[in-house]
Coordinates of C-alpha atoms and ligand atoms in Angstrom, one line a residue:
M1 CA 89.5 94.2 122.0
A2 CA 87.7 95.8 119.1
D3 CA 88.2 94.3 115.6
V4 CA 89.7 96.3 112.8
D5 CA 89.3 99.9 113.8
F6 CA 92.0 102.3 112.7
S7 CA 90.4 105.5 114.0
N8 CA 90.7 104.1 117.5
R9 CA 94.3 102.8 117.7
D10 CA 95.6 102.0 121.1
S11 CA 98.5 104.2 122.4
F12 CA 100.8 104.7 125.3
A13 CA 99.3 107.0 127.9
S14 CA 102.4 108.6 129.5
K15 CA 105.9 109.6 128.7
F16 CA 107.4 107.3 131.3
G17 CA 105.1 104.6 129.9
V18 CA 106.7 105.0 126.5
I19 CA 110.2 104.7 128.0
A20 CA 109.3 101.7 130.2
A21 CA 107.6 99.8 127.3
T22 CA 110.4 100.6 124.8
A23 CA 113.1 99.9 127.3
G24 CA 111.1 96.8 128.2
S25 CA 111.4 95.7 124.6
A26 CA 115.1 96.5 124.5
V27 CA 116.1 95.1 127.8
G28 CA 115.6 91.4 127.9
L29 CA 117.4 88.1 127.4
G30 CA 119.6 89.9 124.9
N31 CA 121.2 91.8 127.7
I32 CA 121.4 89.3 130.5
W33 CA 121.6 86.0 128.6
R34 CA 123.0 86.8 125.1
F35 CA 125.4 89.7 125.7
P36 CA 127.6 87.9 128.2
Y37 CA 127.8 84.7 126.3
V38 CA 128.4 86.3 122.9
A39 CA 131.1 88.6 124.5
G40 CA 132.5 85.5 126.2
E41 CA 132.8 83.6 122.9
S42 CA 134.1 86.7 121.0
G43 CA 137.0 87.4 123.3
G44 CA 135.6 89.9 125.9
G45 CA 136.9 93.5 126.1
A46 CA 137.6 94.3 122.4
F47 CA 134.1 93.0 121.5
V48 CA 132.6 95.1 124.2
L49 CA 134.3 98.3 122.9
I50 CA 133.1 97.7 119.4
Y51 CA 129.7 96.9 120.7
L52 CA 129.5 100.2 122.5
A53 CA 130.6 102.2 119.5
F54 CA 127.9 100.5 117.4
I55 CA 125.2 101.3 119.9
F56 CA 125.9 105.0 119.6
I57 CA 126.9 105.4 116.0
I58 CA 124.3 103.0 114.5
G59 CA 121.9 101.9 117.2
V60 CA 120.6 105.3 118.5
P61 CA 120.1 106.7 114.9
V62 CA 118.3 103.6 113.8
M63 CA 116.1 103.5 116.9
L64 CA 115.1 107.2 116.3
S65 CA 114.5 106.4 112.6
E66 CA 112.1 103.7 113.5
F67 CA 110.2 106.0 115.9
I68 CA 109.9 108.6 113.2
I69 CA 108.6 106.1 110.6
G70 CA 106.2 104.6 113.1
R71 CA 104.7 107.7 114.6
K72 CA 104.5 109.4 111.2
A73 CA 102.6 106.6 109.6
K74 CA 100.6 105.2 112.6
Q75 CA 100.7 101.8 111.0
N76 CA 102.2 98.4 111.5
A77 CA 105.8 97.8 110.2
Y78 CA 104.6 96.8 106.7
G79 CA 101.7 99.3 106.4
A80 CA 104.0 102.1 107.5
F81 CA 106.2 101.8 104.4
K82 CA 103.1 101.4 102.2
K83 CA 101.8 104.6 103.6
L84 CA 104.9 106.7 103.5
A85 CA 106.1 105.3 100.1
P86 CA 103.1 104.4 98.1
G87 CA 103.8 102.3 95.0
K88 CA 107.4 101.9 96.0
P89 CA 109.1 98.6 97.0
W90 CA 110.2 99.9 100.5
F91 CA 107.5 97.8 102.1
V92 CA 109.9 94.8 101.7
I93 CA 111.6 96.1 104.8
G94 CA 108.3 95.6 106.7
L95 CA 107.9 92.1 105.3
M96 CA 111.5 91.2 106.3
G97 CA 110.6 92.5 109.8
I98 CA 107.6 90.2 110.1
V99 CA 109.9 87.3 109.1
S100 CA 112.5 88.3 111.6
A101 CA 109.9 88.6 114.3
F102 CA 108.8 85.1 113.7
L103 CA 112.4 83.7 113.7
I104 CA 113.4 85.6 116.8
L105 CA 110.4 84.6 118.8
T106 CA 110.9 80.9 118.0
F107 CA 114.3 80.7 119.6
Y108 CA 113.8 83.5 122.2
S109 CA 110.8 81.6 123.7
T110 CA 113.0 78.6 124.3
I111 CA 115.3 80.6 126.6
A112 CA 112.4 82.5 128.0
G113 CA 110.9 79.1 129.0
W114 CA 114.2 78.2 130.7
T115 CA 113.7 81.2 133.0
L116 CA 110.4 79.8 134.2
E117 CA 112.1 76.5 135.1
Y118 CA 114.7 78.4 137.0
I119 CA 112.0 80.2 139.0
V120 CA 110.7 76.9 140.1
Q121 CA 114.2 75.6 140.9
S122 CA 114.9 78.7 142.9
V123 CA 111.7 78.3 144.9
S124 CA 112.4 74.7 145.6
N125 CA 115.9 75.6 146.8
S126 CA 117.5 73.2 144.4
F127 CA 120.8 75.1 143.9
S128 CA 121.6 74.8 147.6
G129 CA 124.7 72.6 148.5
K130 CA 125.6 72.0 144.8
S131 CA 129.1 72.4 143.4
S132 CA 129.7 74.4 140.2
Q133 CA 130.0 71.1 138.3
E134 CA 126.8 69.8 139.7
L135 CA 125.0 73.0 138.8
K136 CA 126.3 72.7 135.3
A137 CA 125.3 69.1 135.0
S138 CA 121.8 69.8 136.3
F139 CA 121.4 72.6 133.7
E140 CA 122.5 70.4 130.9
S141 CA 120.2 67.6 131.8
F142 CA 117.2 70.0 132.0
Q143 CA 118.1 71.8 128.7
S144 CA 118.5 68.5 126.7
G145 CA 115.1 67.2 127.9
T146 CA 111.9 67.1 125.9
F147 CA 108.8 67.6 128.0
R148 CA 109.8 70.2 130.6
P149 CA 111.5 72.7 128.2
I150 CA 108.6 72.5 125.8
M151 CA 106.1 72.9 128.5
W152 CA 107.7 76.1 129.8
Q153 CA 108.0 77.4 126.3
V154 CA 104.3 76.9 125.6
I155 CA 103.4 78.5 129.0
F156 CA 105.7 81.5 128.1
M157 CA 104.0 81.9 124.8
I158 CA 100.6 81.8 126.4
L159 CA 101.6 84.6 128.8
T160 CA 103.0 86.6 125.9
A161 CA 99.8 86.2 123.9
G162 CA 97.7 87.1 127.0
I163 CA 99.3 90.5 127.4
V164 CA 99.4 91.3 123.7
L165 CA 95.7 90.6 123.7
A166 CA 95.1 93.0 126.6
G167 CA 96.6 95.8 124.5
I168 CA 99.1 98.6 124.9
K169 CA 98.0 100.8 127.7
D170 CA 96.4 98.3 129.9
G171 CA 98.8 95.5 129.3
I172 CA 102.3 96.4 128.3
E173 CA 102.6 99.9 129.8
K174 CA 101.0 99.1 133.1
Y175 CA 103.4 96.3 134.1
T176 CA 106.7 97.5 132.5
K177 CA 106.4 100.8 134.5
V178 CA 106.9 99.0 137.8
L179 CA 109.0 96.0 136.8
M180 CA 111.8 97.7 134.8
P181 CA 113.0 99.9 137.7
L182 CA 113.0 96.8 140.0
L183 CA 115.1 94.8 137.6
F184 CA 117.6 97.6 137.4
V185 CA 118.0 97.8 141.2
L186 CA 118.4 94.0 141.6
I187 CA 121.0 93.7 138.9
I188 CA 123.1 96.4 140.7
V189 CA 122.9 94.4 144.0
M190 CA 124.0 91.2 142.1
C191 CA 126.9 93.2 140.5
I192 CA 128.1 94.2 144.0
R193 CA 128.1 90.6 145.2
A194 CA 129.8 89.4 142.0
V195 CA 132.7 91.9 142.2
T196 CA 133.4 91.1 145.8
L197 CA 134.0 87.5 145.1
P198 CA 137.6 86.3 145.4
G199 CA 139.3 86.5 142.1
A200 CA 136.8 88.9 140.6
S201 CA 139.4 91.1 139.0
K202 CA 140.2 88.5 136.4
G203 CA 136.6 88.6 135.2
L204 CA 136.5 92.4 135.1
E205 CA 139.8 92.3 133.1
F206 CA 138.2 89.9 130.6
L207 CA 135.3 92.2 130.2
F208 CA 137.0 95.5 130.0
K209 CA 140.6 95.0 128.8
P210 CA 140.5 94.9 125.0
D211 CA 142.7 92.3 123.3
F212 CA 142.6 93.4 119.7
S213 CA 144.3 90.3 118.5
K214 CA 140.9 88.7 119.0
I215 CA 139.1 90.9 116.5
T216 CA 138.1 89.4 113.2
W217 CA 135.4 90.5 110.8
G218 CA 133.2 87.8 112.3
V219 CA 133.5 89.4 115.7
V220 CA 132.7 92.8 114.3
L221 CA 129.6 91.4 112.7
E222 CA 128.7 89.7 116.0
A223 CA 129.0 93.0 117.8
L224 CA 126.8 94.7 115.2
G225 CA 124.2 91.9 115.4
Q226 CA 124.2 92.0 119.2
A227 CA 123.8 95.8 119.3
A228 CA 120.8 95.5 116.9
F229 CA 119.3 92.6 118.8
S230 CA 119.7 94.3 122.1
L231 CA 118.2 97.6 121.1
S232 CA 115.3 95.8 119.3
I233 CA 116.1 97.6 116.1
G234 CA 116.0 96.5 112.5
M235 CA 112.8 94.5 112.4
G236 CA 110.1 97.1 113.0
A237 CA 109.3 96.4 116.7
L238 CA 110.1 100.1 117.3
I239 CA 108.2 101.2 114.2
T240 CA 105.2 99.4 115.7
Y241 CA 105.8 100.8 119.2
G242 CA 106.5 104.2 117.6
S243 CA 103.1 104.1 116.0
Y244 CA 101.6 104.1 119.6
I245 CA 103.6 107.1 120.7
Q246 CA 101.7 110.3 121.1
K247 CA 102.4 113.5 119.1
D248 CA 104.0 115.5 122.0
N249 CA 106.7 113.0 122.9
N250 CA 110.3 114.0 122.4
L251 CA 111.4 111.1 120.2
S252 CA 115.1 112.0 120.4
S253 CA 115.3 112.1 124.1
T254 CA 113.3 108.8 124.4
A255 CA 115.7 107.0 122.0
I256 CA 118.7 108.2 123.9
K257 CA 117.3 107.3 127.4
V258 CA 116.2 103.9 126.2
S259 CA 119.6 103.1 124.5
I260 CA 121.5 104.2 127.6
T261 CA 119.3 102.0 129.9
D262 CA 119.7 99.1 127.6
T263 CA 123.5 99.5 127.4
L264 CA 123.9 99.9 131.1
I265 CA 122.0 96.7 131.8
A266 CA 124.1 94.7 129.3
I267 CA 127.3 96.0 131.0
F268 CA 125.9 95.3 134.4
A269 CA 125.0 91.8 133.3
G270 CA 128.6 91.3 132.2
I271 CA 129.9 92.7 135.6
M272 CA 127.5 90.3 137.3
I273 CA 128.7 87.3 135.4
F274 CA 132.3 87.3 134.4
P275 CA 133.9 87.8 137.9
A276 CA 131.9 84.7 139.0
V277 CA 132.9 82.7 135.9
F278 CA 136.5 83.1 136.9
A279 CA 135.8 82.7 140.7
F280 CA 134.1 79.4 140.1
N281 CA 136.6 78.1 137.5
L282 CA 134.1 78.0 134.7
E283 CA 134.9 79.0 131.1
P284 CA 133.8 82.4 129.7
D285 CA 132.9 80.8 126.4
E286 CA 130.5 78.4 128.0
G287 CA 127.9 79.6 125.5
F288 CA 124.1 79.4 125.8
G289 CA 124.1 78.1 129.3
L290 CA 126.4 80.8 130.8
V291 CA 123.7 82.7 132.8
F292 CA 121.9 79.6 134.0
I293 CA 125.1 78.0 135.3
V294 CA 126.9 81.0 136.7
L295 CA 124.1 82.8 138.5
P296 CA 123.1 79.8 140.6
N297 CA 126.7 79.6 141.7
I298 CA 126.5 83.1 143.0
F299 CA 123.2 82.6 144.7
E300 CA 124.5 79.4 146.3
Q301 CA 127.4 81.5 147.8
M302 CA 125.6 84.7 148.9
A303 CA 123.8 85.5 152.1
G304 CA 120.1 85.5 151.4
G305 CA 120.8 83.8 148.0
Y306 CA 117.6 81.8 148.2
Y307 CA 115.5 84.9 148.1
F308 CA 117.6 86.7 145.7
S309 CA 117.5 83.8 143.3
I310 CA 113.7 83.8 143.3
V311 CA 113.4 87.5 142.7
F312 CA 116.1 87.5 140.1
F313 CA 114.7 84.7 137.9
I314 CA 111.2 86.2 138.2
L315 CA 112.6 89.5 137.0
L316 CA 114.5 87.8 134.2
A317 CA 111.3 86.1 133.1
V318 CA 109.6 89.5 133.2
A319 CA 112.4 91.2 131.2
A320 CA 112.0 88.4 128.6
L321 CA 108.2 88.9 128.7
T322 CA 108.4 92.6 128.1
S323 CA 110.5 91.8 125.0
T324 CA 108.5 88.9 123.6
I325 CA 105.4 91.0 123.8
S326 CA 107.0 93.6 121.5
V327 CA 108.1 90.9 119.0
L328 CA 104.6 89.3 118.9
E329 CA 103.0 92.8 118.6
V330 CA 104.9 93.2 115.3
V331 CA 103.2 90.2 113.9
V332 CA 99.8 90.9 115.4
A333 CA 99.7 94.5 114.3
Y334 CA 100.5 93.3 110.8
F335 CA 97.8 90.6 110.8
V336 CA 95.2 93.0 112.2
E337 CA 95.8 95.9 109.9
E338 CA 96.8 94.2 106.7
L339 CA 94.9 90.9 106.7
K340 CA 92.0 92.6 108.4
I341 CA 91.4 90.0 111.1
S342 CA 90.5 90.5 114.7
R343 CA 93.2 91.1 117.3
K344 CA 92.1 87.9 119.0
K345 CA 92.4 85.8 115.9
A346 CA 95.7 87.5 114.9
T347 CA 97.2 86.8 118.4
F348 CA 96.1 83.2 118.3
I349 CA 97.4 82.4 114.8
G350 CA 100.7 84.3 115.4
A351 CA 101.4 82.8 118.8
L352 CA 100.4 79.3 117.7
S353 CA 102.5 79.1 114.6
I354 CA 105.5 80.6 116.4
T355 CA 105.2 78.1 119.2
I356 CA 105.1 75.2 116.8
L357 CA 108.2 76.3 115.1
G358 CA 109.7 77.2 118.4
I359 CA 109.4 73.6 119.7
F360 CA 112.0 72.6 117.1
C361 CA 114.4 75.2 118.5
T362 CA 113.9 73.9 122.0
L363 CA 114.6 70.4 120.8
S364 CA 117.8 71.6 119.2
F365 CA 119.4 71.1 122.7
G366 CA 118.0 67.6 123.0
I367 CA 116.9 65.0 120.5
L368 CA 117.4 67.3 117.5
N369 CA 120.9 68.2 118.5
D370 CA 122.5 66.4 115.6
V371 CA 120.2 67.9 113.0
K372 CA 122.4 70.6 111.5
L373 CA 122.2 73.0 108.6
F374 CA 125.4 75.0 107.7
G375 CA 126.9 73.5 110.8
K376 CA 124.3 74.9 113.2
T377 CA 121.4 73.5 115.0
M378 CA 118.0 75.0 114.2
F379 CA 118.3 77.2 117.3
G380 CA 121.7 78.4 116.3
L381 CA 120.7 79.0 112.7
F382 CA 117.6 81.1 113.6
D383 CA 119.6 83.1 116.1
Y384 CA 122.4 83.7 113.6
I385 CA 120.2 84.5 110.6
S386 CA 118.0 86.9 112.6
A387 CA 120.6 88.8 114.7
N388 CA 123.5 88.8 112.3
I389 CA 121.8 89.0 108.9
L390 CA 118.1 90.2 109.0
L391 CA 118.4 92.8 111.8
P392 CA 121.6 94.5 110.4
L393 CA 120.1 94.4 106.9
G394 CA 116.8 95.8 108.2
A395 CA 118.7 98.5 110.0
L396 CA 120.5 99.4 106.8
L397 CA 117.4 99.6 104.7
I398 CA 115.6 101.7 107.4
V399 CA 118.3 104.4 107.5
L400 CA 118.5 104.4 103.7
F401 CA 114.7 104.9 103.6
L402 CA 114.8 107.8 106.0
G403 CA 118.0 109.4 104.7
W404 CA 117.6 109.0 101.0
Y405 CA 113.9 108.6 100.4
L406 CA 111.7 110.3 103.0
G407 CA 113.7 113.6 102.9
K408 CA 115.0 116.1 105.4
E409 CA 111.9 118.2 105.7
K410 CA 109.6 115.4 106.7
I411 CA 112.1 114.0 109.2
K412 CA 112.5 117.5 110.7
E413 CA 108.8 118.0 111.0
E414 CA 108.3 114.7 112.9
L415 CA 111.4 115.0 115.0
S416 CA 110.6 118.6 116.1
N417 CA 106.9 117.8 116.8
S418 CA 106.0 120.2 114.0
G419 CA 108.5 122.9 115.1
T420 CA 107.7 122.9 118.8
I421 CA 111.0 121.3 119.9
K422 CA 114.4 122.8 119.1
L423 CA 116.6 120.3 117.4
R424 CA 120.2 120.5 118.5
F425 CA 121.8 117.6 116.8
F426 CA 119.8 117.4 113.6
S427 CA 122.6 117.7 111.2
V428 CA 124.6 115.1 113.1
F429 CA 121.6 112.7 113.0
L430 CA 121.2 113.3 109.3
F431 CA 124.9 112.7 108.6
L432 CA 124.8 109.5 110.6
I433 CA 121.7 108.0 108.9
K434 CA 122.7 109.2 105.4
Y435 CA 126.4 108.2 105.4
I436 CA 128.0 106.7 108.5
A437 CA 125.4 104.1 109.5
P438 CA 124.7 102.7 106.0
I439 CA 128.3 102.6 104.9
A440 CA 129.4 101.0 108.2
I441 CA 126.7 98.4 108.1
A442 CA 127.2 97.6 104.4
L443 CA 131.0 97.2 104.8
I444 CA 130.8 95.0 107.8
F445 CA 128.1 92.9 106.2
L446 CA 129.8 92.4 102.8
N447 CA 133.1 91.7 104.4
S448 CA 131.9 89.1 106.9
I449 CA 129.9 87.2 104.3
G450 CA 132.9 87.3 102.1
L451 CA 131.6 89.4 99.2
I452 CA 134.3 91.9 99.6
Q453 CA 137.6 91.5 101.4
F454 CA 139.8 94.2 103.0
Ligands
PFF1 N1 115.9 93.5 122.6 C1 115.5 92.2 123.1 C2 116.5 91.7 124.1 O1 117.6 92.3 124.1 O2 116.3 90.7 124.7 C3 115.2 91.2 122.0 C4 114.4 91.7 120.9 C5 113.1 92.2 121.2 C6 114.9 91.8 119.6 C7 112.4 92.8 120.1 C8 114.2 92.3 118.6 C9 113.0 92.8 118.9 F1 112.3 93.4 117.9

C-alpha cells in the first residue's frame, strides 16, 4: 500500500460492493450474538418493538448523515469534520469516534475469538452426544480460560489487520460480496429448523409479544444503544466507508437497503435462538453465552447438524470479520491521514494496542472476573460505555452537525448527486435529523442517566 497519498484514495468499485461492505460492517456479532442476549435480558417483545422504531426513526437518518459527511469530505472521521467545519469544534465528534472504535474492538475481538474456537469444536464434532447442561458447562469452561481465548483473539486481530492492510477494493469488497449472501441463506435454514422444534411457539411469543410492564428507561436506552451498535452508526465507521463511496451512488437507497438487511438478520437471529432456548429449557436471559450454548444444542439435534455447525460458525466468524475490519479502518484511516504515517505502520500500531487492551476484556470472563468498576467487569464496562453512551452521543452530535450546521443546500447537493437524483423524502429526512432524532436521543439519554426525570 502506498504511504500518505490523498489524491489516490482507495474506493469501492461497484454499487453492490458498497452495499456488501456496509452491510458487512452492520451485520455482525451485534445481530447474531448481541441482539438476542440483550433482548433476552430486556424482556423480549417490547424491547424488539422499540428497537425497530429506533432503527427507522433514528438509525436510517443517522446512517445517511454519516454517508453524506464521509462522501462530501473524502476524509477519515476526524478529518471530515475539520474539512467541513474548519476552525469549529465539531471535530470532537471524530475524536470520540476514534475512542469508540478502540473500545468496541477490544471487547468485540473477545467474542470474535470465541467464534474461531467454535469452528474448531464444530469440526472436531465436539457437540455430539452432549446434553444442554454439558454444552453450557463446556462453553463456560472455555470462556473462563486464559490461553485459548487469548490465542483466538490475537489470531482474529491478525486476520482483521491483514484485510485492512489489503485495502478497500481488493480486501473488504471482494470477500463481503460473496459471504454476506451466503450468511443470509444459512440463517434462514437455521430459523426453519428452530421454529419446527417442539415448544417453539413459546420462544416466538417471547420475541414478538410485547409485555410493556418490562419497559423502563434503562430498556429504552438499551434498545437505542443496540440499534446504533447494530447499524454501525455513531462512531464514524460509516463516515469512513462513506468517504470511499463514489459520486454516482444513490446514498439514500444504500442506507435503506443496508438498514433493512441488518434488521432482518437480527430478527432472524432471534427467531433462530429463542424457540430453541425454550425447547431446551435454557433461560432467555442467559447473557453473553446465549448463542454459544443454544446453537450447539440445535446442531446436536438436527439432521446434518455436523456440517451446518461448521458452515455456520465459519460464517459467524466472517460476519464478525467484516465488522471488525470497518472498526479498525476508522482508526487506521485517522492515523494515516492525520498523523501522516504509512498504512502499514498505522495498521500495526492500531491493531497491537487494541489487542493488548482487548486481552483484559477476554480475561474479564476468567481470572479478572472479580475486578469490577461501577459493578461491571472491564468487558461489560467497555460494552456499556461504547454502545449505550458513546454511540448514541455520537449519533446525536452527527445529526446536529448535519441539521443545524452544514445546512440544507449542501445536504441536498450531496444527497441528490448534484441534482441528478430526484429526492422524494428530503423534507422528511430533514425533519428527522433536525428535530425528531436529536430530541429523542437527548431525552432518552438524559433520562436514563438520571439528569432529568419524567
Ligand atoms: N455493527 C456491528 C455488529 O452489529 O456486529 C458492530 C459494529 C461495527 C459497531 C462497526 C460499530 C461499528 F462502527
